[in-house]
Amino acid sequence: MKDRSDNAESAAMISKPADGIMKLIKAICWIIAIIPVFAQSQPITISHDKLRGGFALVLPGKTPRIITDPSETELIAITVKAFSEDLALISGRKPDMAHELKSGTIPVIIGTLGQSKIIDQLALEKFIPSAQVEGKWETFCITVINHPKNPKEKVLVIFGSDPRGTAFGVFEFSKMLGVSPWVWWADVRPKPQSHIYIQPGKNIIGPPSVKYRGFFINDEDWGMRPWAAKNMDKDLKDIGPGTYEKIFELMLRLKANYLWPAMHPGTKAFWYYKENPELARKYGILMGSSHHEPMLRNTEFEWNENFREEYGKEHGDWRYDTNKDEIYRFFEDRVRESVNNPAIYTVGMRATKDGAMPGPTDNPGKIKILESVIHDQREILQNRLKKPANEIPQVFCPYKEVLELYRAGLKVPGDVTITWVDDNHGYIRQLPNPAEQKRSGGNGVYYHFSYWGQPQDYLWLASTSPVLTSFEMSKAYALHARNIWVFNVGDIKPAELELEFGLDLAWNINAWTPEKAHGYMEFWAANTFGKEFAKSIGKIKSDYYRLAAAAKPEHLTGVYFTPEEIRLRLKDYRELVAQTLEVGKLIPDRLQDAYFELITYPVQAACSMNEKILYAQESLRLAENSQPQALEYAERARTAYAQIGELSQKYNLEIANGKWAGIMDDHPRGREIFNMPKVATADSVKATKTNKKLSVQPVSISAGSYVSKGNDDERLHKIDGLGLGGSGVTVWPLLMKTFTEKDIREAPYADYKLVLDKGEHTVQVKCLPSFPLYQGLQLRFAISINGTKPEFVDIAPVAETKPWSANVLKGYASGETMYYCNKKQEVSVRIYFPDPGLVINLICAKAIILSKKE
């Protein structure tokens, strides 16, 4: 027994280390087994230095091979061709094309789940994470995997849930390699690389926050059309397929999928050139039409100009109540033609030009006809597309007078997307209320980066801050306007940054929320010009937007600045130009054209416009006081006027070897503001001085300079870059509660300190000139000075009125409160936020000077 026991003990002693070794071996095997899984859970990274275990995409003397399934849609072939050209720009070598995976190559597999046999086989064998992508809208994965036939080799795979998702994935990877979406449209040439390595991992991106994302080419008379006629579609002398092919590629690079094509008088309809819709189909772009082009019909051209050519007769009145049959057929014929094109159909009816629908003059009569129009349009869609109307994408745009009809009771079918509109100046007029948020067709937004109309145009330079765009569109998203976003970009150039931001936000609403959006300029600069220039260029763009918030360059004649404000404004612009030119000296030669287009031209042109207008105004003021400096200022104004012409000539004739000839018109519509203004002359300088007017400089503090805040203060944020003065304070995320006199002291608030002299003062609060979120809400602040009862002030005027006009030109709405100080003292000012969406920018106080009677 003892021997047995001894043997058992000995065996146990031997087995313990053996068990430990086995456990260690199993652990090592498990670690080895999960390494690929762990690696795939990490995002891929790009390096120009050799990575252990990395995938070598670009090496000297070696050529990548792109592998696709030839049975996939044309979109994949188009995308792969563009990607191969991107790789050639970087490496100097175009990749080979193949349809079969082999060892001993640098393989890049590109394809769509369910449409590519190669991708489906990789999914079946669990080489790619297909379950995380399959069935999702426009979603894609970029991953490095082991070679299925040789585990010692790596394979780069880009695949999508649908063809557009695959295309977006390819262009996203191209961007990661250093190829800007603006490689052609703004001459952003990538840096050549001899070595590119990909660290194994996976990037799964999508689905997008907004389903349909796109833009509207508009007011193209002074840029896009003359440029296209000279350079892209010379035979047509118009915007045609040569231009649209480049536009469609840009859209894919920006992850856009929806286009309202150019439609101004003088431009033939998109559908007039039969290659255009065919190209849209190949590129996977959904076609649409603007707010006054129902059913994909460009009424400006197809009804007003081309009806006889299309139908062999003159048209009748554009009145549905008296000419229904002719207009019905006009709509129906386009739907029949569009059967093979993915599209979103605009329903409703306005004038053939941008105006109210002809017909009855009273709202009930207009509503009755418009509801009849929409009913018949849906009947056409259902009959011609052979599916229920509620399965066909449709959009209704309550633009200008149409919004008033909607407010008056116009009924829009629930499956139609209502695309709400800004006031043409960046402030959304109305968003969906809680009931409208539940519509099966959802909601959307049509938003302007360019505009022709009242109170003044801005067709020349793009100066809408991404921070404002983020605030307005994030409000819209929070209220479920998530189905369609369309941006009016004029001629695309020079709104490159603004458009890219809008589409980036539409793709991922959380990436650039209002409190983070001020960082976009630096992010964009890093991607466009390189990390070494990111901070300096980001600051240049931020200052450019800050100055434009107080008056766009095209709006200067509609805004009053005091002499001191003019001095500071021009000083800021001179410093901005100096900084721009200094950074420009450091930009590599390959990016000099891009830097001029994207940075130098808008900054210098904006500065020169300010100098032209403001020095001219100051010259006349000084002339009234017989000050010789008036003539110096007059000459500065003339110099600035000449410089604008010189800058534009360089843009059109010199940049990129004349590629952009005709794109940049510095006096669109020939408006008076673009001419040389009246200035002082030697004869106008008077011999005797007039008495100087007594003026008092106001005390002004930024809303972000609060000394304390309270009541849900975690929501009260300073938003850098939002509105006048460089920042705004608001309650974000939106607090969907309205406070009244009974509970106003429970509302979020910010406290400020002002030092005021003895006497009567006006305390003015300057706010972002936005609108109440939806009907039934208000947009007010409440103010309490030294503990007085809070006084409510409504700051939201009706759109298209004189107060609204003044607000959008000067960049703020305001309210005033009177306060008397019996001595010079520090006073406490508390601003309450009773309504959602309110943003305050500045608090100003000014003593009231009473003139003495003589």
Short mmCIF file of N, CA and C in Angstrom, two decimals, residues 247 249 320 325 496:
data_model
loop_
_atom_site.label_atom_id
_atom_site.label_comp_id
_atom_site.label_asym_id
_atom_site.label_seq_id
_atom_site.Cartn_x
_atom_site.Cartn_y
_atom_site.Cartn_z
N ILE A 247 -18.52 66.19 -61.94
CA ILE A 247 -19.35 66.45 -60.76
C ILE A 247 -19.72 65.15 -60.07
N GLU A 249 -18.12 62.29 -60.10
CA GLU A 249 -16.96 61.72 -59.40
C GLU A 249 -16.72 62.45 -58.09
N TYR A 320 -52.58 75.14 -63.42
CA TYR A 320 -53.14 73.80 -63.34
C TYR A 320 -54.67 73.82 -63.32
N ASP A 325 -54.52 69.28 -68.44
CA ASP A 325 -54.15 68.17 -69.32
C ASP A 325 -52.75 68.34 -69.89
N GLU A 496 -15.81 75.08 -51.68
CA GLU A 496 -15.30 73.73 -51.49
C GLU A 496 -15.33 73.30 -50.02
#
